[in-house]
């Protein structure tokens, strides 16, 4: 089954052609990073307008790269939440128009399930059950994936998402947007020996990042007040160690407690070098298999939506019609 998938939840306009949930024929991503960089973050109205400008070309390119025509496509899939409402609206409207014009099936996909499915494209034999560490700009959760369409949240963030925390720390350090990759890069050159706050974790499998963000920002402000040099690389390395250690420790603990010997990483922050390396290492030490997605399926892309849509189709979930509307606060 060939699915043409569309993703436009934030600032990437993407279209992919995916076969049977596992084979990606094309995955075109048109990023707006350069446009939003000068504002220091995504400006929702600007993002929607740029999706409109890009989407027709992105879809045409995805079809041509996959050596397909619309008549070869069996279904249209689209992200309908969570995300920015204006951005989602562009993708959803386009997908509805395409499905109506071609009389094809329309499948509505939750962006987060897409991130998890990015791993099915990377690892052709990966099957649930597994423990998923989902880390993105909007979510941070440990999820027990018992089947393709069955997800149980074991732990969640009580406040900010980890990607959001990376972006805020980067902004205070003057590293620009998007902050995650920049902090990741600076951390490579730094020493991770700064302790920003006393350890005190009573959260179980849950996370809290807003306190961490504040502790790092306070540390930077104190140095500024004293007129001291800001050790940017060391701050990045230490912040990253603090965050990654906690994510890894809780995920490995969950896999052991629930006796599931597979860990899967998903979401934009899964591009993080230290997280990828440490999770793989700690899982191996505990006899747990660890799956980290190809970089192409880490940050937002439509191929992951095409994969999730296939498994939804098999289970009859998310089949939509022209009444489909974006849901910006769609939860897991
Ligand atoms: O999944 P994603 O592309 O969008 C959402 O669904 O939220 O994730 C974007 C987030 C941003 O906060 C970005 O800074 C972060 O992922 N990110 C990273 C890295 N690459 C992207 N964070 C840490 N290290 C990275 N290498
Ligand atoms: Zn995402």
Short mmCIF file of C-alpha atoms and ligand atoms in Angstrom, two decimals:
data_model
loop_
_atom_site.label_atom_id
_atom_site.label_comp_id
_atom_site.label_asym_id
_atom_site.label_seq_id
_atom_site.Cartn_x
_atom_site.Cartn_y
_atom_site.Cartn_z
CA UNK A 1 0.00 0.00 0.00
CA UNK A 2 1.46 3.37 -1.06
CA UNK A 3 0.61 6.31 1.16
CA UNK A 4 1.27 9.94 0.29
CA UNK A 5 1.81 11.70 3.62
CA UNK A 6 1.78 15.40 4.47
CA UNK A 7 3.29 17.04 7.57
CA UNK A 8 3.04 20.76 8.36
CA UNK A 9 2.59 20.96 12.14
CA UNK A 10 5.35 23.51 12.83
CA UNK A 11 7.90 25.09 10.50
CA UNK A 12 8.69 22.22 8.14
CA UNK A 13 6.56 21.58 5.05
CA UNK A 14 7.01 17.93 4.20
CA UNK A 15 5.59 15.31 1.87
CA UNK A 16 6.59 11.65 1.51
CA UNK A 17 5.60 8.50 -0.32
CA UNK A 18 5.83 5.43 1.92
CA UNK A 19 5.04 1.81 1.10
CA UNK A 20 3.55 -0.60 3.67
CA UNK A 21 4.75 1.55 6.55
CA UNK A 22 8.38 0.50 6.11
CA UNK A 23 9.80 1.66 2.78
CA UNK A 24 10.33 5.33 2.09
CA UNK A 25 10.34 6.21 -1.63
CA UNK A 26 10.67 9.96 -1.04
CA UNK A 27 10.69 12.31 1.93
CA UNK A 28 10.88 15.98 0.91
CA UNK A 29 11.32 18.49 3.75
CA UNK A 30 11.21 22.21 3.08
CA UNK A 31 12.50 23.90 6.22
CA UNK A 32 11.67 27.45 7.25
CA UNK A 33 14.52 27.68 9.76
CA UNK A 34 16.27 30.48 7.86
CA UNK A 35 13.07 32.54 7.82
CA UNK A 36 12.42 32.20 11.57
CA UNK A 37 16.03 32.48 12.74
CA UNK A 38 15.99 36.27 12.64
CA UNK A 39 12.96 36.29 14.99
CA UNK A 40 14.67 33.90 17.44
CA UNK A 41 11.85 31.34 17.14
CA UNK A 42 8.91 30.21 15.03
CA UNK A 43 6.42 32.99 14.25
CA UNK A 44 3.12 31.11 13.74
CA UNK A 45 1.58 33.47 11.18
CA UNK A 46 4.76 33.55 9.11
CA UNK A 47 4.94 29.74 9.28
CA UNK A 48 1.40 29.29 7.91
CA UNK A 49 2.04 31.64 5.01
CA UNK A 50 5.22 29.84 4.07
CA UNK A 51 3.51 26.44 4.22
CA UNK A 52 0.99 27.76 1.68
CA UNK A 53 3.78 28.91 -0.62
CA UNK A 54 5.70 25.64 -0.37
CA UNK A 55 3.17 22.84 -0.18
CA UNK A 56 2.26 22.31 -3.85
CA UNK A 57 5.89 22.12 -4.91
CA UNK A 58 6.82 19.86 -2.01
CA UNK A 59 4.03 17.40 -2.91
CA UNK A 60 4.96 17.46 -6.61
CA UNK A 61 8.61 16.81 -5.74
CA UNK A 62 7.74 13.93 -3.40
CA UNK A 63 5.72 12.26 -6.17
CA UNK A 64 8.41 12.76 -8.80
CA UNK A 65 11.23 11.56 -6.55
CA UNK A 66 9.17 8.45 -5.74
CA UNK A 67 8.62 8.00 -9.49
CA UNK A 68 4.88 7.99 -8.85
CA UNK A 69 1.78 9.67 -10.08
CA UNK A 70 -1.30 10.32 -8.00
CA UNK A 71 -3.00 7.32 -9.60
CA UNK A 72 -0.36 5.04 -7.99
CA UNK A 73 -1.20 6.30 -4.50
CA UNK A 74 -3.63 4.32 -2.33
CA UNK A 75 -4.26 6.80 0.48
CA UNK A 76 -3.46 10.32 1.66
CA UNK A 77 -2.24 10.77 5.25
CA UNK A 78 -1.91 14.03 7.13
CA UNK A 79 -0.81 15.30 10.54
CA UNK A 80 -3.87 16.86 12.20
CA UNK A 81 -2.31 17.63 15.62
CA UNK A 82 -0.60 18.57 17.80
CA UNK A 83 1.05 21.72 16.49
CA UNK A 84 0.42 25.30 15.44
CA UNK A 85 -3.18 25.67 14.32
CA UNK A 86 -2.45 27.77 11.22
CA UNK A 87 0.35 25.45 10.11
CA UNK A 88 -1.77 22.34 10.63
CA UNK A 89 -4.64 23.94 8.76
CA UNK A 90 -2.56 24.26 5.59
CA UNK A 91 -1.60 20.57 5.54
CA UNK A 92 -5.05 19.33 6.54
CA UNK A 93 -6.83 21.50 3.94
CA UNK A 94 -4.41 20.45 1.22
CA UNK A 95 -4.76 16.76 2.12
CA UNK A 96 -8.56 17.00 2.18
CA UNK A 97 -8.56 18.69 -1.23
CA UNK A 98 -6.27 16.03 -2.65
CA UNK A 99 -8.30 13.16 -1.17
CA UNK A 100 -11.54 14.67 -2.47
CA UNK A 101 -10.20 15.35 -5.95
CA UNK A 102 -8.71 11.86 -6.31
CA UNK A 103 -11.41 10.06 -4.28
CA UNK A 104 -8.78 8.43 -2.12
CA UNK A 105 -8.83 7.40 1.52
CA UNK A 106 -7.82 10.11 4.03
CA UNK A 107 -5.98 9.10 7.22
CA UNK A 108 -5.54 11.55 10.12
CA UNK A 109 -2.34 11.05 12.11
CA UNK A 110 -1.20 12.27 15.52
CA UNK A 111 2.23 13.90 15.04
CA UNK A 112 3.63 12.13 18.09
CA UNK A 113 2.71 8.65 16.84
CA UNK A 114 4.49 9.69 13.67
CA UNK A 115 7.70 10.36 15.61
CA UNK A 116 7.54 6.86 17.10
CA UNK A 117 6.89 5.35 13.64
CA UNK A 118 10.06 7.00 12.28
CA UNK A 119 11.77 3.99 13.84
CA UNK A 120 9.79 1.51 11.71
CA UNK A 121 11.35 3.12 8.66
CA UNK A 122 14.84 2.89 10.15
CA UNK A 123 14.52 -0.65 11.53
CA UNK A 124 12.52 -2.82 9.14
CA UNK A 125 12.07 -5.61 11.71
CA UNK A 126 11.29 -3.51 14.76
CA UNK A 127 7.96 -4.46 16.32
CA UNK A 128 6.20 -3.53 19.56
CA UNK A 129 6.28 -4.07 22.48
CA UNK A 130 8.97 -1.56 23.43
CA UNK A 131 9.64 1.34 25.76
CA UNK A 132 9.81 4.62 23.86
CA UNK A 133 11.60 7.73 25.06
CA UNK A 134 9.83 10.53 23.23
CA UNK A 135 11.73 13.83 23.30
CA UNK A 136 10.69 16.80 21.17
CA UNK A 137 10.00 20.51 21.24
CA UNK A 138 6.51 19.88 22.62
CA UNK A 139 6.73 16.57 24.47
CA UNK A 140 8.89 14.58 26.84
CA UNK A 141 7.50 11.20 27.81
CA UNK A 142 8.32 7.59 28.51
CA UNK A 143 5.75 5.50 26.68
CA UNK A 144 5.01 1.79 26.81
CA UNK A 145 4.16 0.88 23.22
CA UNK A 146 2.34 -2.44 23.51
CA UNK A 147 1.11 -2.51 19.92
CA UNK A 148 1.33 -0.26 16.83
CA UNK A 149 -1.72 1.68 17.96
CA UNK A 150 -1.58 1.17 21.67
CA UNK A 151 0.47 3.59 23.75
CA UNK A 152 0.55 3.88 27.55
CA UNK A 153 2.24 6.89 29.11
CA UNK A 154 4.46 5.84 31.99
CA UNK A 155 6.12 9.19 32.63
CA UNK A 156 5.59 12.70 31.34
CA UNK A 157 6.95 16.18 31.81
CA UNK A 158 5.12 18.20 34.42
CA UNK A 159 6.04 21.50 32.74
CA UNK A 160 8.31 22.30 29.76
CA UNK A 161 9.38 19.83 27.08
CA UNK A 162 13.08 19.02 26.88
CA UNK A 163 13.47 20.57 23.39
CA UNK A 164 11.86 23.77 24.64
CA UNK A 165 14.37 23.82 27.52
CA UNK A 166 17.29 23.39 25.08
CA UNK A 167 15.93 26.24 22.95
CA UNK A 168 15.57 28.59 25.96
CA UNK A 169 19.07 27.87 27.29
CA UNK A 170 20.48 28.46 23.79
CA UNK A 171 18.63 31.73 23.53
CA UNK A 172 20.05 33.03 26.84
CA UNK A 173 23.52 32.00 25.69
CA UNK A 174 22.95 33.91 22.44
CA UNK A 175 23.32 30.79 20.30
CA UNK A 176 20.23 31.44 18.19
CA UNK A 177 17.38 29.29 16.93
CA UNK A 178 16.84 26.33 16.86
CA UNK A 179 18.84 25.96 20.02
CA UNK A 180 19.01 22.18 20.46
CA UNK A 181 21.54 21.45 17.70
CA UNK A 182 23.64 24.47 18.72
CA UNK A 183 23.85 23.44 22.39
CA UNK A 184 24.66 19.90 21.23
CA UNK A 185 27.54 21.21 19.09
CA UNK A 186 29.02 23.54 21.76
CA UNK A 187 28.79 20.74 24.33
CA UNK A 188 31.30 18.72 22.30
CA UNK A 189 34.01 21.29 23.18
CA UNK A 190 33.05 21.79 26.82
CA UNK A 191 33.66 20.22 30.25
CA UNK A 192 30.51 18.88 31.94
CA UNK A 193 31.52 19.65 35.53
CA UNK A 194 29.22 22.57 36.44
CA UNK A 195 26.50 21.69 38.98
CA UNK A 196 23.62 24.13 38.55
CA UNK A 197 21.43 22.91 41.42
CA UNK A 198 21.35 20.30 44.16
CA UNK A 199 19.96 16.97 42.94
CA UNK A 200 16.46 16.33 44.33
CA UNK A 201 14.31 14.05 42.25
CA UNK A 202 11.03 12.84 43.69
CA UNK A 203 9.30 12.63 40.34
CA UNK A 204 9.47 8.90 39.62
CA UNK A 205 9.17 8.46 35.86
CA UNK A 206 8.03 12.06 35.37
CA UNK A 207 10.24 14.99 34.42
CA UNK A 208 10.47 18.69 35.19
CA UNK A 209 12.54 20.92 32.95
CA UNK A 210 11.40 24.37 33.92
CA UNK A 211 13.47 24.28 37.15
CA UNK A 212 16.53 23.13 35.21
CA UNK A 213 16.11 25.93 32.69
CA UNK A 214 15.80 28.50 35.52
CA UNK A 215 18.86 27.10 37.34
CA UNK A 216 21.00 27.41 34.19
CA UNK A 217 19.69 30.91 33.42
CA UNK A 218 20.34 32.05 37.02
CA UNK A 219 23.88 30.68 36.79
CA UNK A 220 24.49 32.68 33.60
CA UNK A 221 22.96 35.87 35.06
CA UNK A 222 25.15 35.63 38.19
CA UNK A 223 28.29 35.41 36.07
CA UNK A 224 27.08 38.40 34.00
CA UNK A 225 26.43 40.46 37.14
CA UNK A 226 29.95 39.73 38.36
CA UNK A 227 31.30 40.69 34.93
CA UNK A 228 32.82 37.25 34.48
CA UNK A 229 33.31 35.46 31.18
CA UNK A 230 30.49 33.05 30.26
CA UNK A 231 31.94 29.56 29.63
CA UNK A 232 29.41 28.77 26.90
CA UNK A 233 30.80 25.35 25.94
CA UNK A 234 31.07 24.19 29.57
CA UNK A 235 27.53 25.38 30.33
CA UNK A 236 26.21 23.51 27.29
CA UNK A 237 28.10 20.33 28.20
CA UNK A 238 27.00 20.45 31.86
CA UNK A 239 23.37 21.26 31.06
CA UNK A 240 23.32 18.48 28.50
CA UNK A 241 24.84 15.96 30.90
CA UNK A 242 22.24 16.87 33.54
CA UNK A 243 19.32 16.45 31.16
CA UNK A 244 20.56 13.39 29.28
CA UNK A 245 21.54 11.47 32.45
CA UNK A 246 18.00 11.82 33.78
CA UNK A 247 16.30 10.88 30.50
CA UNK A 248 18.51 7.81 30.09
CA UNK A 249 18.32 6.67 33.70
CA UNK A 250 14.51 6.79 33.84
CA UNK A 251 14.07 5.11 30.46
CA UNK A 252 16.38 2.22 31.32
CA UNK A 253 14.65 1.85 34.68
CA UNK A 254 11.26 1.70 32.95
CA UNK A 255 12.46 -1.02 30.57
CA UNK A 256 13.76 -3.05 33.52
CA UNK A 257 10.69 -2.48 35.72
CA UNK A 258 8.26 -3.39 32.93
CA UNK A 259 10.51 -6.26 31.75
CA UNK A 260 10.59 -5.01 28.16
CA UNK A 261 14.01 -5.47 26.60
CA UNK A 262 13.69 -2.94 23.77
CA UNK A 263 14.13 0.83 24.02
CA UNK A 264 13.23 3.13 21.13
CA UNK A 265 14.19 6.79 20.89
CA UNK A 266 11.88 9.26 19.08
CA UNK A 267 11.29 12.99 18.48
CA UNK A 268 13.40 15.97 17.45
CA UNK A 269 15.77 15.77 20.44
CA UNK A 270 16.65 12.20 19.41
CA UNK A 271 19.11 13.92 17.04
CA UNK A 272 21.16 14.79 20.13
CA UNK A 273 24.57 13.14 20.01
CA UNK A 274 25.05 12.60 23.71
CA UNK A 275 21.53 11.21 24.15
CA UNK A 276 21.96 8.77 21.26
CA UNK A 277 25.32 7.56 22.55
CA UNK A 278 24.45 7.35 26.23
CA UNK A 279 21.09 5.65 25.76
CA UNK A 280 22.68 3.04 23.48
CA UNK A 281 25.52 2.45 25.93
CA UNK A 282 23.39 2.20 29.07
CA UNK A 283 20.85 -0.05 27.35
CA UNK A 284 23.63 -2.39 26.20
CA UNK A 285 25.09 -2.52 29.72
CA UNK A 286 21.69 -3.72 30.91
CA UNK A 287 21.18 -6.27 28.13
CA UNK A 288 18.50 -4.14 26.48
CA UNK A 289 18.32 -3.59 22.73
CA UNK A 290 18.32 0.10 21.80
CA UNK A 291 16.94 1.64 18.60
CA UNK A 292 17.82 5.20 17.61
CA UNK A 293 16.23 6.52 14.41
CA UNK A 294 18.14 7.65 11.31
CA UNK A 295 18.76 11.41 11.45
CA UNK A 296 16.32 11.89 8.54
CA UNK A 297 13.48 10.61 10.75
CA UNK A 298 14.40 12.50 13.95
CA UNK A 299 13.09 16.00 13.30
CA UNK A 300 9.76 16.69 11.62
CA UNK A 301 9.21 14.84 8.33
CA UNK A 302 6.27 13.32 6.45
CA UNK A 303 7.70 9.80 6.01
CA UNK A 304 7.11 9.05 9.69
CA UNK A 305 3.47 10.15 9.24
CA UNK A 306 3.13 7.78 6.27
CA UNK A 307 4.42 4.91 8.36
CA UNK A 308 2.09 5.60 11.31
CA UNK A 309 -0.83 5.97 8.88
CA UNK A 310 -0.26 2.49 7.45
CA UNK A 311 -0.58 0.84 10.86
CA UNK A 312 -3.63 2.96 11.64
CA UNK A 313 -5.17 1.87 8.31
CA UNK A 314 -4.61 -1.81 9.16
CA UNK A 315 -6.46 -1.27 12.46
CA UNK A 316 -9.15 1.00 10.95
CA UNK A 317 -8.06 3.95 13.09
CA UNK A 318 -8.09 7.61 12.04
CA UNK A 319 -9.98 7.15 8.77
CA UNK A 320 -11.19 10.69 8.11
CA UNK A 321 -13.51 12.61 5.84
CA UNK A 322 -13.88 16.23 4.75
CA UNK A 323 -14.98 17.28 8.25
CA UNK A 324 -11.42 16.66 9.52
CA UNK A 325 -10.14 19.71 11.43
CA UNK A 326 -6.74 20.42 12.98
CA UNK A 327 -6.40 19.78 16.71
CA UNK A 328 -3.50 21.94 17.95
CA UNK A 329 -3.54 20.44 21.46
CA UNK A 330 -4.06 16.80 20.49
CA UNK A 331 -2.61 14.63 23.25
CA UNK A 332 -1.15 11.15 23.14
O1 LIG B 1 10.23 16.89 16.93
P1 LIG B 1 10.65 18.26 16.55
O2 LIG B 1 11.30 18.48 15.23
O3 LIG B 1 9.43 19.23 16.64
C1 LIG B 1 8.40 18.99 17.56
O4 LIG B 1 7.55 18.12 17.28
O5 LIG B 1 8.46 19.62 18.64
O6 LIG B 1 11.61 18.77 17.70
C2 LIG B 1 12.17 20.03 17.68
C3 LIG B 1 13.03 20.18 18.91
C4 LIG B 1 13.56 21.60 19.07
O7 LIG B 1 13.34 22.01 20.39
C5 LIG B 1 15.05 21.44 18.76
O8 LIG B 1 15.85 22.38 19.45
C6 LIG B 1 15.30 20.03 19.26
O9 LIG B 1 14.17 19.31 18.84
N1 LIG B 1 16.53 19.44 18.69
C7 LIG B 1 17.60 19.08 19.45
C8 LIG B 1 18.59 18.64 18.54
N2 LIG B 1 18.07 18.72 17.27
C9 LIG B 1 16.80 19.21 17.39
N3 LIG B 1 17.81 19.13 20.78
C10 LIG B 1 19.00 18.71 21.23
N4 LIG B 1 20.00 18.29 20.43
C11 LIG B 1 19.84 18.23 19.08
N5 LIG B 1 20.84 17.79 18.30
ZN1 LIG B 2 7.92 16.84 15.91
#
